[in-house]
CSV table of C-alpha atoms in Angstrom, one decimal:
chain,number,residue,atom,x,y,z
A,1,MET,CA,-191.9,187.6,16.6
A,2,ASN,CA,-191.9,191.1,18.3
A,3,GLU,CA,-192.2,195.0,17.0
A,4,SER,CA,-188.1,195.3,16.6
A,5,ASP,CA,-188.9,191.8,13.6
A,6,LEU,CA,-191.7,193.6,12.5
A,7,SER,CA,-190.2,196.5,11.6
A,8,LYS,CA,-187.1,195.0,9.4
A,9,ILE,CA,-189.6,193.5,6.6
A,10,THR,CA,-189.4,195.3,3.3
A,11,TRP,CA,-193.1,196.2,2.2
A,12,ARG,CA,-193.6,196.2,-1.6
A,13,LYS,CA,-196.7,198.1,-2.2
A,14,ARG,CA,-198.9,197.2,-5.3
A,15,GLY,CA,-201.4,199.1,-5.5
A,16,ARG,CA,-204.6,201.2,-3.4
A,17,TRP,CA,-208.4,200.0,-3.2
A,18,GLU,CA,-211.0,201.9,-1.1
A,19,ARG,CA,-211.1,200.9,2.3
A,20,ASN,CA,-212.9,197.7,3.2
A,21,ILE,CA,-211.9,194.6,5.9
A,22,LEU,CA,-214.2,192.4,4.8
A,23,PHE,CA,-212.6,192.6,1.4
A,24,ASP,CA,-209.4,192.4,3.2
A,25,SER,CA,-210.8,189.2,5.7
A,26,LEU,CA,-211.9,187.5,2.3
A,27,VAL,CA,-209.9,188.1,-0.7
A,28,ALA,CA,-206.5,189.7,0.8
A,29,ILE,CA,-205.9,187.3,3.8
A,30,ASP,CA,-207.4,184.1,3.0
A,31,GLY,CA,-207.9,184.2,-1.2
A,32,GLU,CA,-204.7,185.4,-2.3
A,33,SER,CA,-202.6,183.5,-0.1
A,34,THR,CA,-199.8,180.4,-0.5
A,35,THR,CA,-203.1,178.2,1.3
A,36,TYR,CA,-206.2,178.9,-0.9
A,37,ALA,CA,-203.3,179.0,-4.3
A,38,LYS,CA,-202.9,174.7,-3.7
A,39,LYS,CA,-206.3,174.7,-3.7
A,40,VAL,CA,-206.4,176.0,-7.5
A,41,GLY,CA,-203.5,174.1,-8.6
A,42,TYR,CA,-200.6,176.9,-8.0
A,43,GLY,CA,-197.4,177.8,-6.3
A,44,PHE,CA,-197.7,181.0,-6.1
A,45,VAL,CA,-196.3,182.2,-2.6
A,46,ARG,CA,-198.0,185.0,-0.3
A,47,ASP,CA,-198.4,184.2,3.5
A,48,SER,CA,-198.1,188.2,4.4
A,49,HIS,CA,-200.3,191.2,3.8
A,50,LEU,CA,-200.7,194.9,4.7
A,51,SER,CA,-203.2,197.3,4.3
A,52,LEU,CA,-202.7,200.8,5.0
A,53,ASP,CA,-203.4,204.5,4.3
A,54,VAL,CA,-205.8,202.4,1.7
A,55,ASN,CA,-203.1,201.2,0.6
A,56,TYR,CA,-201.9,197.4,0.3
A,57,TYR,CA,-198.8,196.1,0.1
A,58,GLU,CA,-197.0,192.3,-0.1
A,59,THR,CA,-193.2,191.1,1.1
A,60,GLN,CA,-190.5,191.9,-1.1
A,61,ASP,CA,-190.1,187.8,-0.1
A,62,ASP,CA,-193.6,186.7,-1.7
A,63,TRP,CA,-193.5,189.1,-4.4
A,64,ASP,CA,-189.8,187.3,-5.6
A,65,ALA,CA,-191.1,184.0,-4.5
A,66,THR,CA,-194.2,184.0,-7.2
A,67,TYR,CA,-192.0,185.2,-10.2
A,68,ALA,CA,-189.6,182.6,-9.6
A,69,TYR,CA,-192.0,179.7,-9.7
A,70,VAL,CA,-193.7,181.8,-12.8
A,71,LYS,CA,-190.4,182.0,-13.9
A,72,LYS,CA,-189.7,178.3,-13.6
A,73,SER,CA,-193.2,177.4,-15.0
A,74,HIS,CA,-193.3,178.8,-17.9
A,75,GLU,CA,-189.7,177.8,-18.5
A,76,ALA,CA,-190.5,174.1,-17.8
A,77,ASP,CA,-193.9,174.5,-20.0
A,78,SER,CA,-194.5,177.3,-22.4
A,79,ALA,CA,-198.5,176.6,-22.3
A,80,PHE,CA,-198.5,177.4,-18.3
A,81,LEU,CA,-198.7,181.4,-18.5
A,82,ASP,CA,-201.7,180.3,-21.3
A,83,GLN,CA,-203.1,177.6,-19.0
A,84,HIS,CA,-203.4,179.9,-16.2
A,85,GLY,CA,-205.0,182.7,-18.1
A,86,ARG,CA,-208.2,180.5,-18.4
A,87,ASP,CA,-208.3,179.3,-15.1
A,88,CYS,CA,-208.4,182.9,-14.2
A,89,PHE,CA,-211.1,183.7,-16.6
A,90,ARG,CA,-213.5,180.3,-15.9
A,91,GLN,CA,-212.4,181.0,-12.2
A,92,ALA,CA,-214.2,184.4,-12.3
A,93,GLN,CA,-217.1,183.8,-14.5
A,94,SER,CA,-217.7,181.4,-12.3
A,95,LEU,CA,-217.5,183.8,-9.4
A,96,ILE,CA,-220.2,185.2,-11.7
A,97,THR,CA,-222.6,182.6,-12.1
A,98,TYR,CA,-222.7,181.4,-8.7
A,99,SER,CA,-223.8,184.9,-7.9
A,100,GLU,CA,-226.5,184.5,-9.7
A,101,THR,CA,-227.8,182.8,-8.0
A,102,LEU,CA,-228.3,184.5,-5.5
A,103,LYS,CA,-229.4,187.9,-7.0
A,104,THR,CA,-233.0,186.6,-7.0
A,105,ARG,CA,-233.1,184.7,-4.2
A,106,ASP,CA,-235.3,185.3,-1.4
A,107,VAL,CA,-233.4,184.7,2.1
A,108,ARG,CA,-235.6,186.3,4.3
A,109,PRO,CA,-237.3,182.3,5.5
A,110,LEU,CA,-233.6,180.9,6.0
A,111,THR,CA,-232.0,180.6,9.7
A,112,ASN,CA,-229.9,181.9,10.7
A,113,ALA,CA,-227.3,179.2,10.8
A,114,GLN,CA,-228.7,178.7,6.9
A,115,LEU,CA,-227.6,182.7,6.4
A,116,THR,CA,-224.3,181.8,7.6
A,117,ALA,CA,-223.6,178.7,5.6
A,118,LEU,CA,-225.1,180.7,2.7
A,119,PHE,CA,-222.3,183.4,3.6
A,120,GLN,CA,-219.6,180.9,3.8
A,121,GLU,CA,-220.4,179.6,0.8
A,122,TYR,CA,-220.3,183.3,-1.4
A,123,GLY,CA,-216.8,183.7,0.8
A,124,GLU,CA,-215.6,181.1,-0.4
A,125,GLN,CA,-216.1,181.1,-3.9
A,126,ASN,CA,-214.4,184.6,-3.4
A,127,LYS,CA,-211.7,183.3,-2.3
A,128,LEU,CA,-211.4,181.0,-5.1
A,129,LEU,CA,-210.9,183.8,-7.2
A,130,GLY,CA,-208.3,185.2,-4.5
A,131,PRO,CA,-205.0,183.8,-6.0
A,132,PHE,CA,-205.4,184.9,-9.6
A,133,LEU,CA,-206.2,188.6,-8.1
A,134,TYR,CA,-202.5,188.1,-6.9
A,135,SER,CA,-200.7,186.3,-9.2
A,136,VAL,CA,-201.5,188.2,-12.5
A,137,HIS,CA,-199.6,191.2,-10.8
A,138,PRO,CA,-195.7,189.3,-10.1
A,139,MET,CA,-197.1,187.6,-13.8
A,140,GLY,CA,-197.5,190.6,-15.6
A,141,GLU,CA,-194.2,191.7,-14.3
A,142,TYR,CA,-192.5,188.7,-16.0
A,143,MET,CA,-194.4,188.6,-18.9
A,144,GLU,CA,-193.5,192.3,-19.8
A,145,ASN,CA,-190.0,191.6,-18.6
A,146,VAL,CA,-190.0,188.5,-21.4
A,147,PHE,CA,-192.0,190.3,-24.0
A,148,ARG,CA,-189.0,193.2,-24.2
A,149,GLN,CA,-186.2,190.6,-24.1
A,150,MET,CA,-187.9,189.0,-27.2
A,151,LEU,CA,-188.6,192.3,-29.5
A,152,GLN,CA,-185.0,193.4,-28.2
A,153,LYS,CA,-183.4,190.3,-29.3
A,154,PHE,CA,-185.3,190.8,-32.7
A,155,ILE,CA,-184.8,194.7,-32.6
A,156,GLU,CA,-180.9,194.0,-32.5
A,157,THR,CA,-180.4,191.5,-35.2
A,158,LYS,CA,-182.3,193.2,-37.6
A,159,LYS,CA,-180.5,196.4,-36.7
A,160,LEU,CA,-183.9,198.4,-35.8
A,161,SER,CA,-184.2,201.6,-34.0
A,162,LYS,CA,-185.7,201.8,-30.4
A,163,GLU,CA,-188.5,203.6,-31.7
A,164,PHE,CA,-189.7,199.9,-33.2
A,165,LEU,CA,-189.4,198.5,-29.5
A,166,SER,CA,-191.9,201.2,-27.2
A,167,GLU,CA,-194.4,200.5,-30.9
A,168,ALA,CA,-194.8,197.0,-30.4
A,169,LEU,CA,-195.2,197.4,-26.4
A,170,ILE,CA,-198.0,199.7,-27.4
A,171,TYR,CA,-200.5,198.3,-30.3
A,172,LEU,CA,-199.3,194.7,-30.2
A,173,THR,CA,-200.7,194.4,-26.2
A,174,VAL,CA,-203.9,196.0,-27.0
A,175,PRO,CA,-206.3,193.6,-25.9
A,176,GLU,CA,-208.6,192.5,-28.9
A,177,GLN,CA,-212.0,192.0,-25.8
A,178,LYS,CA,-213.2,195.4,-24.5
A,179,ILE,CA,-212.7,195.8,-20.5
A,180,PHE,CA,-216.1,197.1,-19.5
A,181,SER,CA,-214.6,200.9,-18.3
A,182,VAL,CA,-214.1,201.0,-22.2
A,183,GLU,CA,-217.4,199.2,-22.9
A,184,GLU,CA,-219.7,201.4,-20.7
A,185,PRO,CA,-219.0,205.1,-22.4
A,186,GLU,CA,-219.0,203.4,-25.6
A,187,ASP,CA,-222.4,201.8,-24.9
A,188,LEU,CA,-224.0,205.1,-23.6
A,189,LEU,CA,-222.2,207.3,-26.8
A,190,ALA,CA,-224.7,204.9,-29.1
A,191,ILE,CA,-227.6,205.5,-26.7
A,192,ALA,CA,-227.4,209.3,-26.8
A,193,CYS,CA,-227.3,208.8,-30.8
A,194,GLU,CA,-230.3,207.4,-30.7
A,195,ALA,CA,-231.5,209.9,-28.4
A,196,GLN,CA,-230.6,212.6,-30.3
A,197,LYS,CA,-232.8,211.4,-33.5
A,198,SER,CA,-236.3,211.9,-31.2
A,199,VAL,CA,-237.8,214.8,-30.6
A,200,ALA,CA,-238.5,213.6,-27.1
A,201,GLY,CA,-234.8,213.1,-26.3
A,202,ILE,CA,-233.7,211.3,-23.2
A,203,HIS,CA,-237.4,211.6,-22.2
A,204,ASP,CA,-237.9,209.2,-24.9
A,205,PRO,CA,-239.9,205.4,-24.0
A,206,SER,CA,-237.5,203.4,-26.0
A,207,ILE,CA,-234.4,205.6,-25.0
A,208,GLN,CA,-235.5,205.4,-21.6
A,209,GLN,CA,-235.8,201.4,-21.6
A,210,ARG,CA,-232.2,201.4,-23.0
A,211,LEU,CA,-230.6,203.5,-20.3
A,212,ARG,CA,-232.2,201.5,-17.8
A,213,LYS,CA,-231.0,198.1,-19.1
A,214,HIS,CA,-227.6,200.0,-19.1
A,215,TYR,CA,-227.7,201.0,-16.4
A,216,GLU,CA,-228.6,196.8,-14.8
A,217,THR,CA,-225.7,196.3,-16.3
A,218,TYR,CA,-223.0,199.0,-15.4
A,219,ARG,CA,-224.1,200.2,-12.4
A,220,TRP,CA,-221.6,197.7,-10.0
A,221,MET,CA,-218.7,200.3,-11.3
A,222,ASN,CA,-219.1,202.4,-8.7
A,223,ILE,CA,-218.2,199.3,-6.1
A,224,TYR,CA,-214.2,198.8,-6.1
A,225,CYS,CA,-212.8,195.8,-3.6
A,226,PHE,CA,-216.6,195.8,-1.9
A,227,ALA,CA,-216.6,199.3,-1.4
A,228,ASN,CA,-219.1,202.5,-1.8
A,229,SER,CA,-222.8,201.8,-3.2
A,230,PRO,CA,-224.0,200.9,-6.5
A,231,HIS,CA,-224.6,203.9,-9.1
A,232,GLU,CA,-228.2,205.0,-8.8
A,233,PHE,CA,-229.9,205.5,-12.2
A,234,SER,CA,-229.6,209.4,-11.6
A,235,HIS,CA,-226.1,208.7,-12.6
A,236,TYR,CA,-226.7,207.5,-16.2
A,237,GLU,CA,-228.7,210.2,-16.7
A,238,LYS,CA,-226.9,213.0,-15.9
A,239,ARG,CA,-224.4,212.1,-18.0
A,240,LEU,CA,-226.7,210.6,-21.0
A,241,THR,CA,-227.7,214.8,-21.1
A,242,ASP,CA,-224.2,216.0,-20.8
A,243,ILE,CA,-223.2,214.0,-23.9
A,244,LEU,CA,-226.3,215.3,-25.6
A,245,ALA,CA,-225.2,219.1,-25.0
A,246,ASP,CA,-222.1,218.0,-27.2
A,247,ASP,CA,-222.2,216.4,-30.1
A,248,PRO,CA,-222.9,212.7,-29.3
A,249,VAL,CA,-222.6,211.8,-33.5
A,250,ARG,CA,-219.5,213.5,-33.7
A,251,MET,CA,-218.3,212.7,-30.8
A,252,ARG,CA,-219.0,208.9,-31.9
A,253,GLU,CA,-217.4,209.2,-36.0
A,254,ASN,CA,-214.1,210.6,-33.9
A,255,LEU,CA,-213.8,207.6,-31.4
A,256,GLN,CA,-214.7,205.3,-34.4
A,257,LYS,CA,-211.9,207.7,-36.5
A,258,GLN,CA,-209.3,206.5,-33.4
A,259,LYS,CA,-210.3,202.7,-33.6
A,260,GLU,CA,-209.5,202.1,-37.1
A,261,GLU,CA,-206.1,204.5,-37.2
A,262,GLN,CA,-204.9,201.6,-34.1
A,263,LYS,CA,-206.6,198.9,-35.9
A,264,LYS,CA,-204.3,200.4,-38.9
A,265,LYS,CA,-201.2,201.0,-36.9
A,266,THR,CA,-201.0,198.0,-35.2
A,267,ALA,CA,-201.7,196.0,-38.1
A,268,GLU,CA,-198.3,198.0,-39.6
A,269,VAL,CA,-196.5,197.0,-36.8
A,270,ALA,CA,-197.5,193.2,-36.7
A,271,GLU,CA,-196.0,193.5,-40.2
A,272,VAL,CA,-192.9,194.0,-39.0
A,273,TYR,CA,-192.4,190.8,-36.7
A,274,ARG,CA,-194.9,188.8,-39.2
A,275,ASP,CA,-191.3,186.5,-39.4
A,276,ALA,CA,-191.3,186.1,-36.0
A,277,PRO,CA,-194.2,184.4,-34.9
A,278,ASP,CA,-193.3,183.1,-31.4
A,279,ILE,CA,-193.2,187.8,-30.3
A,280,LEU,CA,-196.6,187.4,-32.4
A,281,ALA,CA,-197.7,184.8,-30.3
A,282,TYR,CA,-196.8,186.1,-27.1
A,283,ALA,CA,-198.4,189.3,-27.7
A,284,LYS,CA,-201.8,188.0,-28.4
A,285,THR,CA,-201.2,186.4,-24.2
A,286,ILE,CA,-200.2,189.1,-23.4
A,287,ARG,CA,-203.1,190.9,-24.6
A,288,PHE,CA,-205.6,188.6,-23.3
A,289,TYR,CA,-203.9,188.7,-19.5
A,290,GLY,CA,-204.7,192.8,-20.4
A,291,TYR,CA,-208.1,192.2,-20.3
A,292,LEU,CA,-208.4,189.4,-17.3
A,293,ARG,CA,-206.5,192.2,-15.4
A,294,SER,CA,-209.8,193.8,-15.6
A,295,PHE,CA,-211.8,191.1,-15.5
A,296,ARG,CA,-211.3,189.6,-13.0
A,297,ILE,CA,-211.3,192.5,-10.3
A,298,ASP,CA,-214.3,193.1,-12.0
A,299,ALA,CA,-215.8,189.4,-11.4
A,300,PHE,CA,-216.0,190.4,-7.7
A,301,HIS,CA,-217.2,193.5,-7.9
A,302,ILE,CA,-220.9,191.9,-9.8
A,303,ALA,CA,-220.7,189.2,-7.8
A,304,TRP,CA,-221.4,191.8,-4.9
A,305,ILE,CA,-224.1,194.2,-6.1
A,306,ASN,CA,-225.5,190.4,-7.3
A,307,ALA,CA,-225.2,189.1,-3.2
A,308,ILE,CA,-226.6,192.4,-2.0
A,309,PRO,CA,-230.4,190.9,-1.1
A,310,LEU,CA,-228.6,188.5,1.1
A,311,LEU,CA,-225.8,191.2,2.6
A,312,GLU,CA,-229.2,193.3,3.4
A,313,GLU,CA,-230.6,190.4,5.2
A,314,ILE,CA,-228.1,190.0,7.1
A,315,SER,CA,-226.9,193.7,8.0
A,316,ASN,CA,-230.8,193.5,9.2
A,317,ARG,CA,-230.4,190.4,11.4
A,318,LEU,CA,-227.3,192.0,13.0
A,319,HIS,CA,-228.8,195.0,13.4
A,320,VAL,CA,-226.5,196.8,11.1
A,321,ALA,CA,-227.4,200.1,9.6
A,322,ASP,CA,-226.1,198.8,5.7
A,323,VAL,CA,-224.3,196.9,3.7
A,324,PRO,CA,-221.2,199.6,3.2
A,325,THR,CA,-221.1,199.2,7.4
A,326,LEU,CA,-221.4,195.8,7.1
A,327,GLY,CA,-218.6,195.9,4.9
A,328,PHE,CA,-216.2,196.9,8.1
A,329,PHE,CA,-216.4,193.7,9.8
A,330,THR,CA,-214.5,190.6,9.0
A,331,GLU,CA,-215.7,187.2,8.3
A,332,GLN,CA,-215.5,185.9,11.0
A,333,GLU,CA,-217.1,188.4,13.5
A,334,ILE,CA,-220.0,188.3,11.0
A,335,VAL,CA,-220.6,184.3,11.7
A,336,ASP,CA,-219.7,185.0,15.0
A,337,GLY,CA,-223.3,187.9,15.0
A,338,LEU,CA,-225.1,185.0,13.4
A,339,ALA,CA,-224.5,182.7,15.9
A,340,GLY,CA,-225.6,186.0,18.4
A,341,GLY,CA,-222.5,187.1,19.5
A,342,PRO,CA,-222.5,190.6,19.4
A,343,MET,CA,-221.4,193.9,17.0
A,344,ASP,CA,-219.2,196.3,17.7
A,345,ILE,CA,-220.7,199.2,15.6
A,346,THR,CA,-218.4,201.2,17.4
A,347,LEU,CA,-215.7,199.6,16.2
A,348,ALA,CA,-216.6,199.8,12.1
A,349,LYS,CA,-217.7,203.1,12.5
A,350,GLU,CA,-213.6,203.1,14.0
A,351,ARG,CA,-212.6,201.2,11.2
A,352,GLN,CA,-214.2,203.8,8.8
A,353,THR,CA,-211.9,206.8,8.6
A,354,ASP,CA,-209.0,204.1,9.1
A,355,TYR,CA,-207.2,201.3,9.9
A,356,VAL,CA,-204.1,198.7,9.8
A,357,TRP,CA,-203.9,195.1,9.2
A,358,VAL,CA,-200.9,194.1,9.2
A,359,LYS,CA,-200.4,189.8,8.6
A,360,TYR,CA,-196.7,188.3,8.3
A,361,LYS,CA,-196.7,184.8,7.6
A,362,ASP,CA,-198.0,182.5,10.5
A,363,GLU,CA,-196.2,185.0,13.3
A,364,TRP,CA,-198.5,188.3,13.2
A,365,ASN,CA,-202.6,188.7,12.2
A,366,GLU,CA,-202.9,192.2,14.1
A,367,LEU,CA,-205.9,195.0,12.9
A,368,ALA,CA,-205.9,197.8,14.5
A,369,VAL,CA,-207.6,201.1,14.8
A,370,GLY,CA,-207.1,204.4,16.6
A,371,GLU,CA,-203.7,204.8,18.1
A,372,ARG,CA,-202.9,201.3,18.1
A,373,ALA,CA,-203.2,202.2,13.9
A,374,LYS,CA,-200.9,205.3,14.4
A,375,GLN,CA,-197.9,203.0,16.5
A,376,LEU,CA,-198.2,200.0,13.7
A,377,LYS,CA,-197.5,202.9,11.1
A,378,GLN,CA,-194.5,203.9,13.4
A,379,ILE,CA,-193.3,200.4,13.6
A,380,ILE,CA,-193.8,199.4,9.7
A,381,HIS,CA,-190.7,200.6,7.5
A,382,ILE,CA,-192.3,201.7,3.9
A,383,ALA,CA,-189.6,203.2,1.3
A,384,LYS,CA,-190.0,206.8,1.1
A,385,ALA,CA,-189.1,208.2,-1.9
A,386,GLU,CA,-185.9,210.4,-2.1
A,387,LYS,CA,-186.4,214.5,-3.0
A,388,THR,CA,-186.6,214.7,-6.6
A,389,ASP,CA,-187.7,216.7,-9.8
A,390,ARG,CA,-188.5,213.8,-11.7
A,391,ALA,CA,-190.0,210.3,-12.3
A,392,LYS,CA,-188.9,207.9,-14.8
A,393,GLY,CA,-191.6,204.9,-15.8
A,394,ASN,CA,-192.2,203.1,-18.6
A,395,THR,CA,-194.2,204.2,-21.6
A,396,ALA,CA,-198.0,203.2,-21.8
A,397,TYR,CA,-199.1,205.9,-24.8
A,398,PRO,CA,-196.5,208.1,-26.1
A,399,GLY,CA,-197.4,212.1,-26.6
A,400,LYS,CA,-196.2,215.0,-24.8
A,401,VAL,CA,-197.8,216.9,-22.3
A,402,THR,CA,-197.5,220.1,-19.4
A,403,GLY,CA,-200.2,220.5,-17.0
A,404,ARG,CA,-201.1,220.7,-13.4
A,405,ALA,CA,-200.9,217.9,-11.7
A,406,LYS,CA,-203.4,216.8,-9.6
A,407,ILE,CA,-202.9,213.5,-6.7
A,408,LEU,CA,-205.2,211.3,-6.7
A,409,LEU,CA,-204.9,209.3,-3.5
A,410,SER,CA,-208.8,207.8,-3.2
A,411,LEU,CA,-211.9,208.6,-4.9
A,412,ALA,CA,-213.2,211.7,-3.1
A,413,ASP,CA,-210.1,213.8,-4.3
A,414,MET,CA,-211.4,213.5,-7.9
A,415,THR,CA,-213.5,216.3,-7.5
A,416,LYS,CA,-209.6,218.1,-7.8
A,417,MET,CA,-209.6,217.2,-11.5
A,418,GLU,CA,-210.4,220.2,-14.5
A,419,ARG,CA,-210.1,219.3,-17.6
A,420,GLY,CA,-206.2,220.0,-18.6
A,421,ASP,CA,-204.9,218.5,-15.7
A,422,ILE,CA,-202.5,215.3,-15.3
A,423,LEU,CA,-203.9,212.8,-13.6
A,424,VAL,CA,-200.9,211.5,-11.0
A,425,ILE,CA,-202.1,208.8,-9.1
A,426,SER,CA,-200.9,204.9,-7.5
A,427,MET,CA,-203.3,203.1,-10.1
A,428,THR,CA,-206.7,203.3,-11.9
A,429,ASP,CA,-210.2,201.5,-11.5
A,430,PRO,CA,-212.9,202.1,-13.7
A,431,ASN,CA,-214.2,204.2,-10.6
A,432,TYR,CA,-211.4,206.6,-12.0
A,433,LEU,CA,-213.3,207.0,-15.5
A,434,PRO,CA,-214.9,210.2,-15.4
A,435,ALA,CA,-210.8,211.5,-14.0
A,436,MET,CA,-209.2,209.9,-16.4
A,437,GLU,CA,-211.7,211.2,-18.8
A,438,LYS,CA,-211.0,215.5,-17.9
A,439,ALA,CA,-207.1,214.6,-17.7
A,440,ALA,CA,-204.8,215.2,-20.8
A,441,ALA,CA,-202.2,212.8,-18.9
A,442,PHE,CA,-201.8,210.0,-16.9
A,443,VAL,CA,-199.1,209.2,-14.9
A,444,THR,CA,-198.7,206.0,-12.3
A,445,ASP,CA,-196.9,204.5,-9.7
A,446,GLN,CA,-197.5,200.8,-10.2
A,447,GLY,CA,-198.7,198.6,-13.1
A,448,GLY,CA,-196.6,198.0,-16.2
A,449,ILE,CA,-198.4,196.9,-20.2
A,450,LEU,CA,-201.4,195.3,-18.8
A,451,CYS,CA,-202.7,197.5,-16.3
A,452,HIS,CA,-206.1,199.3,-16.5
A,453,ALA,CA,-204.4,203.0,-17.0
A,454,ALA,CA,-202.2,201.2,-20.0
A,455,VAL,CA,-205.4,200.1,-21.5
A,456,VAL,CA,-207.3,203.6,-20.5
A,457,ALA,CA,-204.5,205.5,-22.4
A,458,ARG,CA,-204.4,203.5,-25.5
A,459,GLU,CA,-207.8,203.9,-25.9
A,460,MET,CA,-208.0,207.6,-25.2
A,461,LYS,CA,-204.8,208.5,-27.3
A,462,LYS,CA,-203.5,209.9,-24.2
A,463,PRO,CA,-199.7,210.0,-22.8
A,464,CYS,CA,-199.6,208.1,-20.0
A,465,VAL,CA,-196.6,206.5,-18.0
A,466,ILE,CA,-196.5,204.4,-16.1
A,467,GLY,CA,-194.8,202.8,-12.9
A,468,THR,CA,-193.4,205.3,-11.6
A,469,LYS,CA,-193.1,203.9,-8.3
A,470,ILE,CA,-193.0,207.4,-6.8
A,471,ALA,CA,-194.9,209.7,-8.6
A,472,THR,CA,-198.0,210.4,-5.6
A,473,GLN,CA,-195.0,211.0,-3.4
A,474,ILE,CA,-193.0,213.2,-5.7
A,475,PHE,CA,-194.9,215.3,-6.8
A,476,SER,CA,-197.9,217.8,-5.3
A,477,ASP,CA,-201.0,219.1,-6.2
A,478,ASN,CA,-200.9,222.0,-9.2
A,479,ASP,CA,-196.8,222.0,-8.9
A,480,ILE,CA,-197.2,222.3,-12.9
A,481,ILE,CA,-195.3,219.2,-14.7
A,482,GLU,CA,-194.5,217.6,-18.1
A,483,VAL,CA,-195.3,214.5,-19.1
A,484,ASN,CA,-192.4,212.7,-21.9
A,485,ALA,CA,-194.4,209.5,-22.4
A,486,ASP,CA,-192.3,209.5,-25.6
A,487,GLU,CA,-189.2,208.9,-23.1
A,488,GLY,CA,-191.4,207.7,-20.0
A,489,ILE,CA,-189.8,210.7,-17.6
A,490,VAL,CA,-192.0,213.0,-15.9
A,491,ARG,CA,-190.5,216.3,-14.3
A,492,LYS,CA,-191.5,219.0,-12.2
A,493,CYS,CA,-191.1,223.0,-14.3
A,494,LEU,CA,-190.3,225.9,-13.2
A,495,GLU,CA,-193.5,228.1,-13.3
């Protein structure tokens, strides 16, 4: 295979993650591969991977093959989706449970060989969850397509308006189990309500104890794909102080009112489909996948935090500055380093700035920085959006709002967000919650009704258009845009 062949490959963007070589090597290259899919009993196809400009891609061929496999498997066995969901949950929980053993283990007495074996064991646990990280995306697309078809058929038969379809997609798909990014701010709000009752406020010993437990439970939420460092205790102290400066009791009452309204509306929508048990059963499966989509990636981050003692010991022995820097070495480079091989610290620093990793089947596997990375960016073909002033996507939560667009391409861009702005992003994750709380509406390139942005939009009751594919390319910071989530349309307005 030559560079000309490489330039002809069609890559499909799945989303974005923070730069981290170790996550790429453990999870994206190995764990999400066809080989590991077979290890966990599935026929998902992913033999190629591209990390470029904090975005990640697979080939359209791999995506289509996995979609076809899911479709065929579900048509042959109606229990396939539920079984896959249970397997995904078990594997994610298994990774977390395994990592708990690393949390308090004293690894300092271990020899380098023993440390290597433990590191590889940790890596293997991550890899076994890898197939579920990938497969949920094409499966989500398949499930949404099937659900839309089921709803459309029912609506046409009953001669109902199209609003019934959009309401079903919104209210019948809200996860029954809270995802961590919804649970955490609610828990902090509960602490604020208790702190408001105390004369000592945030300094009350019982409040400090609850806040310390909150910190221990959720500090991993600043990690994304092994990148960044966990939140400091001061992060939660500041947020608690900010809530107390407002009116936490009123905020909690409003939140409870919203939940009751949503519960009532969900019951009303479900009543429309009471004569369609197949639709209600399928919606239940989708709700579980809405939770899984967040939980499976959260499991990697929780396990990473628990493995910090192991990773710190490896960093110390390899004379690497810290764990975040260790994340810019591949699994094999770390193993070689523990065996006495050289660790190129300069190369790791270059990778922190930018890198391209392209793997195509067994024909091409290259991790590049500097000039070579620039060359690969010129060779690899990524389709660009045509110039237009509007984007079309799917409704995750209805409503219409106009505001200034803020394009967030990385976590560093969150400082641009002001209250009332429109958040325009490839895809969200728990790290973007502060920006989402400020935003008047969300617009994403990627994702379907199961994605993080869709789930949070329904919880926050903010207009949200998902899956536009092009929003981050056609809009610029401070553009005045209208988000018509009722119609799934986002357009640039004349100032």
